[in-house]
mmCIF file of C-alpha atoms (C1' of nucleotides) in Angstrom:
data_model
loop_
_atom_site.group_PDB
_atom_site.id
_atom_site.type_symbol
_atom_site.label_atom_id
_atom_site.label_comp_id
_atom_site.label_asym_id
_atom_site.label_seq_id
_atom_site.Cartn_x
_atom_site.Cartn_y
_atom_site.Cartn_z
ATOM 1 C CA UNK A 21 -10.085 -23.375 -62.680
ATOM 2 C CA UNK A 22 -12.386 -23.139 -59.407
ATOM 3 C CA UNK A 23 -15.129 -21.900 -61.800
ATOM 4 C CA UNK A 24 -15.355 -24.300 -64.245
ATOM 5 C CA UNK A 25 -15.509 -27.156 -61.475
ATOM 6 C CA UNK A 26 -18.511 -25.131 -59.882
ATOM 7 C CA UNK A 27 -20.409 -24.924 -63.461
ATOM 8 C CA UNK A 28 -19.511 -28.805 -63.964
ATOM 9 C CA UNK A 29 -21.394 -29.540 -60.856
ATOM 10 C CA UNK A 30 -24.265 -27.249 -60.836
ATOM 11 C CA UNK A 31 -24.364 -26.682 -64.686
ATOM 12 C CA UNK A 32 -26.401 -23.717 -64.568
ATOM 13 C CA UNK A 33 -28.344 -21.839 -67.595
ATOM 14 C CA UNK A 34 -26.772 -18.779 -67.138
ATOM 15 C CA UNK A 35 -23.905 -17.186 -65.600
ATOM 16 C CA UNK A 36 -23.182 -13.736 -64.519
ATOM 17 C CA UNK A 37 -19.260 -13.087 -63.662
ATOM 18 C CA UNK A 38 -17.508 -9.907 -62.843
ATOM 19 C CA UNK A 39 -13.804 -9.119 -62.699
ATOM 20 C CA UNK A 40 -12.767 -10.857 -65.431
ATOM 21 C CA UNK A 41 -9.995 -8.613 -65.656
ATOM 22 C CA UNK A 42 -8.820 -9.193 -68.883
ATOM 23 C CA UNK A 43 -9.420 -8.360 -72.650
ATOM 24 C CA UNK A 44 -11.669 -10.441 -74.709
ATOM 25 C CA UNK A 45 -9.005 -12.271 -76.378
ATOM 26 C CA UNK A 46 -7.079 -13.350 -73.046
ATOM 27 C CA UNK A 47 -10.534 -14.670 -72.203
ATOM 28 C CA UNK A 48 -9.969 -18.583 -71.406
ATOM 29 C CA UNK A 49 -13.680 -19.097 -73.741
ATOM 30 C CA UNK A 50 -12.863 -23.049 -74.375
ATOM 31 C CA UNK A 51 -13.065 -23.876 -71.015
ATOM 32 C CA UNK A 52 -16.637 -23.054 -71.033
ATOM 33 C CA UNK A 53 -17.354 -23.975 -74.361
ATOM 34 C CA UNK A 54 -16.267 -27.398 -73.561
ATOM 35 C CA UNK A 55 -19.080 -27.252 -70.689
ATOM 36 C CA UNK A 56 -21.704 -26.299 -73.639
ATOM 37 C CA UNK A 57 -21.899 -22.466 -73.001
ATOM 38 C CA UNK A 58 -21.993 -19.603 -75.239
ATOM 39 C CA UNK A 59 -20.047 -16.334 -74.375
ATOM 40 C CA UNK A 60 -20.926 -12.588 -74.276
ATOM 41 C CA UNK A 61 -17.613 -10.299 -73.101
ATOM 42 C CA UNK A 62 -17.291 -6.754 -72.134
ATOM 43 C CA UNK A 63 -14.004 -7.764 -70.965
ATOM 44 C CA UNK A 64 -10.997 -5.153 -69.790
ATOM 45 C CA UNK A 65 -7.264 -5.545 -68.898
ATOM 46 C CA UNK A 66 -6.412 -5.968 -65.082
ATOM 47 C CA UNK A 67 -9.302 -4.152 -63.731
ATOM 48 C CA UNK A 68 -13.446 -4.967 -64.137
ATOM 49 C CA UNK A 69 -14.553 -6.757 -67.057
ATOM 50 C CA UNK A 70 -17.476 -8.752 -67.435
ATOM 51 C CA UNK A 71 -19.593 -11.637 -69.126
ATOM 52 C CA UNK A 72 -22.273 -13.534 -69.522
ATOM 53 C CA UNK A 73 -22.312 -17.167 -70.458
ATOM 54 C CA UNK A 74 -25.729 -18.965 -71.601
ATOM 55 C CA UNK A 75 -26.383 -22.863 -72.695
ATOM 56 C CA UNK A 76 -29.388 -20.965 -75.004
ATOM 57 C CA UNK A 77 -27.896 -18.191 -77.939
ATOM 58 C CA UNK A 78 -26.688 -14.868 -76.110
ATOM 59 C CA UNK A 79 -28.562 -12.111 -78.538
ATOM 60 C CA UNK A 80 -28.782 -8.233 -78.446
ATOM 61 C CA UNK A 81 -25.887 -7.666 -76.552
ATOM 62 C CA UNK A 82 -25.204 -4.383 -75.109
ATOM 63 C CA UNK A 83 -21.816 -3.621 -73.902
ATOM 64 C CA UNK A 84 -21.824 -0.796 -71.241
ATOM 65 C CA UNK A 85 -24.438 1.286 -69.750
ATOM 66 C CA UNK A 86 -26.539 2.914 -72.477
ATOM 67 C CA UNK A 87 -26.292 6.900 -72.594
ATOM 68 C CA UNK A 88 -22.800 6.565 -70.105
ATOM 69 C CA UNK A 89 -19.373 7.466 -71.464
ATOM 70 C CA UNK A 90 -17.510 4.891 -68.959
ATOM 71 C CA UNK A 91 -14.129 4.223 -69.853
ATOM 72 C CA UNK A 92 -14.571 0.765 -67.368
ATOM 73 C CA UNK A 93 -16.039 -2.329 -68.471
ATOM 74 C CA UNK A 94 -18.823 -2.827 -65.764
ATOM 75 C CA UNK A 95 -21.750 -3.669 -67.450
ATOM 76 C CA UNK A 96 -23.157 -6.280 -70.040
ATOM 77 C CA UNK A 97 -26.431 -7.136 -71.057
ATOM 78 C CA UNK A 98 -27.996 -9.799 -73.353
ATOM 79 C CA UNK A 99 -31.097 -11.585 -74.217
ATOM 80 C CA UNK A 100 -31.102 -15.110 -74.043
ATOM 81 C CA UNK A 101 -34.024 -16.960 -74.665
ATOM 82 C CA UNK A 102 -36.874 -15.139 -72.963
ATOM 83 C CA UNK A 103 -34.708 -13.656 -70.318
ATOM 84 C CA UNK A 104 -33.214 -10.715 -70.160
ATOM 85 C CA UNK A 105 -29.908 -10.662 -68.301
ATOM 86 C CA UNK A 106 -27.122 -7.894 -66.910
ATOM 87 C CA UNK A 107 -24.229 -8.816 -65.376
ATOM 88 C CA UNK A 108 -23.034 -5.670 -63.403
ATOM 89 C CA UNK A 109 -20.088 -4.753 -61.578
ATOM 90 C CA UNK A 110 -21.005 -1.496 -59.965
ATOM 91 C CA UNK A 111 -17.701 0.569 -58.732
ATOM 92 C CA UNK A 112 -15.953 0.136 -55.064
ATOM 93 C CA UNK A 113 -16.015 4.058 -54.875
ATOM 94 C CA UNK A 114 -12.509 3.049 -52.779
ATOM 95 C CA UNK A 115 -13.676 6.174 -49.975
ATOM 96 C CA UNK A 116 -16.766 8.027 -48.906
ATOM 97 C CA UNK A 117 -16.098 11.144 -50.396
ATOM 98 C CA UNK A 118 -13.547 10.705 -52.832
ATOM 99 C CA UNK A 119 -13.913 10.753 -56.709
ATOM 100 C CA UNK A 120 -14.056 7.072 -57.114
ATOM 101 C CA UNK A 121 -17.072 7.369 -54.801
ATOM 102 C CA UNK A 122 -18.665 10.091 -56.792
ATOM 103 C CA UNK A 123 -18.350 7.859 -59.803
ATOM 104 C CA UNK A 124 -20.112 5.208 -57.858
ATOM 105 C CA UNK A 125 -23.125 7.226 -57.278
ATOM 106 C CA UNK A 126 -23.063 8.051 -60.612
ATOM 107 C CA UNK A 127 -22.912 4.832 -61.938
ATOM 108 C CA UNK A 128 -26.051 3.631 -59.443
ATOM 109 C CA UNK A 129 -27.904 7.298 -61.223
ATOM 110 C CA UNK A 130 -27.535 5.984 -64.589
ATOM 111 C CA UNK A 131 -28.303 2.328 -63.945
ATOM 112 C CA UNK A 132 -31.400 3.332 -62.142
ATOM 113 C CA UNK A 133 -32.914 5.437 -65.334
ATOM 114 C CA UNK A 134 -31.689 2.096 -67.902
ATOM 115 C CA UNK A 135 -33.537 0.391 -65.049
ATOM 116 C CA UNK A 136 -36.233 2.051 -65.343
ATOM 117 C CA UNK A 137 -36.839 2.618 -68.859
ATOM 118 C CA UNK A 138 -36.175 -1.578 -69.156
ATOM 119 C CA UNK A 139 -38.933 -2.637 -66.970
ATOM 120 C CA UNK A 140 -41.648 -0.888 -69.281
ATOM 121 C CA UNK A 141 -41.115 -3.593 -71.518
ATOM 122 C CA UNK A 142 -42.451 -6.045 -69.463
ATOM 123 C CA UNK A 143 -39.749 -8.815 -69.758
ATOM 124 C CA UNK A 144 -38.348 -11.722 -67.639
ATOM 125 C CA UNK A 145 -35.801 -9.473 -66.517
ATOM 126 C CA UNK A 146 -32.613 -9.993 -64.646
ATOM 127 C CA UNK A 147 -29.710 -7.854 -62.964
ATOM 128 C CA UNK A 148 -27.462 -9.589 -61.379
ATOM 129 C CA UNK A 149 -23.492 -9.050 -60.098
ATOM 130 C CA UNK A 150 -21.528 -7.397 -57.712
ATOM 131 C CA UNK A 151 -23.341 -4.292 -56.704
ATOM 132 C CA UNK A 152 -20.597 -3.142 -54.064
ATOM 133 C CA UNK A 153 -23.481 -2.190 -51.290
ATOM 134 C CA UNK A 154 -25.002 -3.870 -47.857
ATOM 135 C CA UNK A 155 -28.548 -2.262 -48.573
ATOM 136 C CA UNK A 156 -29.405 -3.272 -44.606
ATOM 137 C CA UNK A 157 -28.202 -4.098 -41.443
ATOM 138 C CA UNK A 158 -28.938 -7.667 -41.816
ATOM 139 C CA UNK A 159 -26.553 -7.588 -44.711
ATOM 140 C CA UNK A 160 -23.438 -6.627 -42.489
ATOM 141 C CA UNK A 161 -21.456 -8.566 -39.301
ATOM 142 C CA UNK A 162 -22.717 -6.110 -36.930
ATOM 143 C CA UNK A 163 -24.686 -2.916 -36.365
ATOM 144 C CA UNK A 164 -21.035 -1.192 -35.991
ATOM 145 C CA UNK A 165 -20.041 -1.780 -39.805
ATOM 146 C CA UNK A 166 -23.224 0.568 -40.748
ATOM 147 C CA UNK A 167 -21.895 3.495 -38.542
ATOM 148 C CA UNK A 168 -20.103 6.337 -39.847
ATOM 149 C CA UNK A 169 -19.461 6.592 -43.182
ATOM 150 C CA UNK A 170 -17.865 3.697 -44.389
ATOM 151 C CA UNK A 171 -17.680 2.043 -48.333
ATOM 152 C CA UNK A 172 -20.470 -0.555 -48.994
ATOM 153 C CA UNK A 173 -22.433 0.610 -46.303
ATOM 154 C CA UNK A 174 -22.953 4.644 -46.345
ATOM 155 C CA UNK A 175 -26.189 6.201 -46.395
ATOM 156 C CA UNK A 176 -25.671 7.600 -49.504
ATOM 157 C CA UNK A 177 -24.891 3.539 -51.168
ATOM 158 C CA UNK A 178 -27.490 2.334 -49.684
ATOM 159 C CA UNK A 179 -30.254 5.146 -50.603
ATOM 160 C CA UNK A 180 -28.635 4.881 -54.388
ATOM 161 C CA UNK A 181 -29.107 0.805 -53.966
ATOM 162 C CA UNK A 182 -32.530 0.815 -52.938
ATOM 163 C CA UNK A 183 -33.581 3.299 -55.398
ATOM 164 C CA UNK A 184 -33.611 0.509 -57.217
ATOM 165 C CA UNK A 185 -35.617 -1.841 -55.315
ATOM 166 C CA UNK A 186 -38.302 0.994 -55.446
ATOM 167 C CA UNK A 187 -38.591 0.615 -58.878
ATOM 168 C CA UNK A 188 -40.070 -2.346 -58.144
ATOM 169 C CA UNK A 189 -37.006 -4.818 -58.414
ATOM 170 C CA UNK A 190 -37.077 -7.929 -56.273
ATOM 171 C CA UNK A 191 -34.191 -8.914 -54.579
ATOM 172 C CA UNK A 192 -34.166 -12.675 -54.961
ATOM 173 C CA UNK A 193 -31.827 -13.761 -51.995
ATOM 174 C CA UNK A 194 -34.104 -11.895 -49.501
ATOM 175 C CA UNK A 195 -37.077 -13.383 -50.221
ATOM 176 C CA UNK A 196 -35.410 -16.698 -49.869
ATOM 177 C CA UNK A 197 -33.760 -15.338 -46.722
ATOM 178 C CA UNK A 198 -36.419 -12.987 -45.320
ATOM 179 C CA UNK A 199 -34.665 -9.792 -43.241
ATOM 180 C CA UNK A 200 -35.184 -11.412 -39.506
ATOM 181 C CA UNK A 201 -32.819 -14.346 -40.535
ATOM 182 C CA UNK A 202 -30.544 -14.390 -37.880
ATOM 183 C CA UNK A 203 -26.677 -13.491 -38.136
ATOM 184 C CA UNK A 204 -24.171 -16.300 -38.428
ATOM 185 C CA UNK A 205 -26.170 -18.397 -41.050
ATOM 186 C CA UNK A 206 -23.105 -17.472 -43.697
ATOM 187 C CA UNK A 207 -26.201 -14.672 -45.353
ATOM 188 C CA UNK A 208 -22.901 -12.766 -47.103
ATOM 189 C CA UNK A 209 -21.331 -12.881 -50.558
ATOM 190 C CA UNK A 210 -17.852 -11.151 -49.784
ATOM 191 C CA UNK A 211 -15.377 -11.550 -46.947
ATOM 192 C CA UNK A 212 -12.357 -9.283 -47.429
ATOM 193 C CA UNK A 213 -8.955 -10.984 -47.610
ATOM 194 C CA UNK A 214 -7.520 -8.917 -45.086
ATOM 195 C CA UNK A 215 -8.223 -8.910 -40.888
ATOM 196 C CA UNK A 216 -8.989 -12.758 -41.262
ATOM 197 C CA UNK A 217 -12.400 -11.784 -42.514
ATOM 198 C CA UNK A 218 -13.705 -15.072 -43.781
ATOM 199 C CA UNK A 219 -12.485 -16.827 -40.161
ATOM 200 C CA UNK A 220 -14.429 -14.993 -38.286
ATOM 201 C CA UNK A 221 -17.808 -14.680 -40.533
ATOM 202 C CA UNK A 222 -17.377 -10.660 -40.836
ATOM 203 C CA UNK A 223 -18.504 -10.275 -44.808
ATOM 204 C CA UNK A 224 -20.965 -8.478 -46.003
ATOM 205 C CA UNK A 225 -24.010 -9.334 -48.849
ATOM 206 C CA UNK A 226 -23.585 -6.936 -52.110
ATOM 207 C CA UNK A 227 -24.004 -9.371 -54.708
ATOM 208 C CA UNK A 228 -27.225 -9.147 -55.705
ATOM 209 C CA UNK A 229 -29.808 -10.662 -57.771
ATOM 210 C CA UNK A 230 -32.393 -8.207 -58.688
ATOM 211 C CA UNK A 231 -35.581 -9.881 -60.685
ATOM 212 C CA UNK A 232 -38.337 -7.518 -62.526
ATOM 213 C CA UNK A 233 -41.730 -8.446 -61.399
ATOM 214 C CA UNK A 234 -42.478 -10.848 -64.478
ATOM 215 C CA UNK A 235 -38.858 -12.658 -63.462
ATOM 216 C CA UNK A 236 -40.005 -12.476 -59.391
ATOM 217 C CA UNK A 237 -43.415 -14.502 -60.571
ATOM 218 C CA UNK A 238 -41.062 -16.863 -61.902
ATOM 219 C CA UNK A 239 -38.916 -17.138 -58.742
ATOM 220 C CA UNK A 240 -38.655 -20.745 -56.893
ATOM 221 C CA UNK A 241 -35.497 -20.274 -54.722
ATOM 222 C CA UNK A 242 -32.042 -18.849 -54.198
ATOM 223 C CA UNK A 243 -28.991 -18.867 -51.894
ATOM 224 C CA UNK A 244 -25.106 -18.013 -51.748
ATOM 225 C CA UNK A 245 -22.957 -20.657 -52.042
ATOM 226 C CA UNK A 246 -21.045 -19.585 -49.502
ATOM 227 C CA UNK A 247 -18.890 -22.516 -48.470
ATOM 228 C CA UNK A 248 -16.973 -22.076 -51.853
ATOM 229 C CA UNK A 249 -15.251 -19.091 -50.168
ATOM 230 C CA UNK A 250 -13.352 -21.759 -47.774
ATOM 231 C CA UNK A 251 -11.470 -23.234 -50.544
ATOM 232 C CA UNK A 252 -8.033 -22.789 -51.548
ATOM 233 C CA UNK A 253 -7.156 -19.882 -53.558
ATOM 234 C CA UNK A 254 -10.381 -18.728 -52.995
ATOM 235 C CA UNK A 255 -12.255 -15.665 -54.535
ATOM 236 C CA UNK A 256 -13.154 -13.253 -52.035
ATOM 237 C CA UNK A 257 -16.699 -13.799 -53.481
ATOM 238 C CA UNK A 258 -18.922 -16.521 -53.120
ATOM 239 C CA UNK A 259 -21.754 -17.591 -55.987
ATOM 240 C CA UNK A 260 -24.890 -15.871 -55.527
ATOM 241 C CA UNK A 261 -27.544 -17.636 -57.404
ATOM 242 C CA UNK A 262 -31.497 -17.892 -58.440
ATOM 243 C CA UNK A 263 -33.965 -20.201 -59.706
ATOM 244 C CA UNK A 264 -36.645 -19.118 -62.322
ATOM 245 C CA UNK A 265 -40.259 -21.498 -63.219
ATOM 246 C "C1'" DA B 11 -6.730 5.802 -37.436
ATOM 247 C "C1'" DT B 12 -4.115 2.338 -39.479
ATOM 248 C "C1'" DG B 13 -3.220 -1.856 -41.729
ATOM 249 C "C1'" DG B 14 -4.373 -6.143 -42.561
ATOM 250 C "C1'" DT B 15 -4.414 -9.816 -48.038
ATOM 251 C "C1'" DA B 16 -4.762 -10.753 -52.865
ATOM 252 C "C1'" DG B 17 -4.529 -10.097 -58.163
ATOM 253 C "C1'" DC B 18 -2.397 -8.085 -61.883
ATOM 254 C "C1'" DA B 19 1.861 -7.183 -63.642
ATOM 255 C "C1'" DA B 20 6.051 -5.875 -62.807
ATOM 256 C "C1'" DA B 21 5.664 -0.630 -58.944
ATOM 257 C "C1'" DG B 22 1.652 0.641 -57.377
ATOM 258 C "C1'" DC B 23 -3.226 0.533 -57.866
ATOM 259 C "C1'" DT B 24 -7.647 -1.466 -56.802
ATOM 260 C "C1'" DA B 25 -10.510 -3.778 -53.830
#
DNA sequence: ATGGTAGCAAAGCTA
């Protein structure tokens, strides 16, 4: 697996990963044992599903948004060591408009308030994962994607995204990257499959790291691995990581 | 405006 030759190379503490799509037991755990990790699941068949794996003990896990009947695996959160960690995959929402997009605002609505209520304890604190929005136009190919009311990059996405960032959330890649970088430095975390995407650079950044102010004291550097997304078989995401003091 | 590709799972849905 792609994955576990990434993790052998860059060993990291912690790992956030979305779209498992599969049920716990399906879950291919020895892989990633054999690399020293420990595993948290929230996993689901063929759609969503997601985990966290830790070199330290994964306590207090919480599978699911708290206070959010959700009948979709997209959220799972654990302490491990000092750290807290989420690893979220918010809803597509498929169409401005539809249901599916409804359920997507919903889902940013009740993240926020867990968001919220969370930082008033004061901890190392991070939520991390596919968050399904381009909060600015530095985050898209071109100022054209951002017109009209297209998915990842409506108003109303990236209103409920930075509602977030007002809470006081830091989002690590951007302070690595400040918002004048200019376009074609690879700045993006998804290229669609289709319309030879990837070829021509057109992706857009909504994988996100967000860090609560005792994590962004912490914060050294981060980056998207972004040449990972040329290799064969390829996920149409690339790994979006950050380093903590 | 449409359709382009990919994964899962076995046709169509999701992204």
């Amino acid at each position: 697996m792609m994955v576990v030759e990434w993790l052998r190379e860059h060993s990291p503490d912690i790992v956030l990963l979305q779209e498992i799509k599969c049920e716990n037991a399906a879950f291919p755990s020895e892989f990633f044992e054999d690399l020293g990790y420990n595993i948290a699941l929230h996993g689901q068949k063929t759609y969503h599903g997601v985990a966290i794996l830790a070199k330290l003990p994964i306590e207090d896990v919480i599978r699911g948004l708290p206070d959010f009947e959700d009948p979709q695996s997209r959220y799972i959160e654990a302490l491990v060591g000092a750290v807290r960690v989420a690893s979220i995959y918010v809803p597509n929402g498929q169409e401005v408009g539809s249901d599916k997009f409804y359920y997507k605002l919903n889902f940013y609505n009740r993240l926020k308030a867990h968001i919220k209520q969370s930082l008033e304890a004061k901890e190392i604190s991070v939520w991390g994962g596919d968050y399904n929005v381009a909060p600015f136009l530095a985050d898209g190919p071109n100022e054209e994607a951002f017109k009209g009311e297209r998915i990842l990059t409506s108003q109303k996405e990236r209103e409920a995204f930075r509602e977030l960032l007002w809470l006081g959330l830091t989002d690590a890649v951007r302070v690595q990257y400040p918002e004048d970088t200019p376009h074609g430095q690879h700045l993006f975390s998804w290229w669609d499959y289709r319309a030879n995407s990837w070829a021509q650079n057109k992706g857009f950044r909504i994988d996100h790291l967000l860090l609560s102010p005792p994590a962004a004291d912490r914060f050294e550097a981060a980056g998207i691995e972004s040449q990972v997304r040329a290799l064969d078989k390829a996920s149409d995401h690339a790994p979006v990581w950050v380093k903590l003091r």
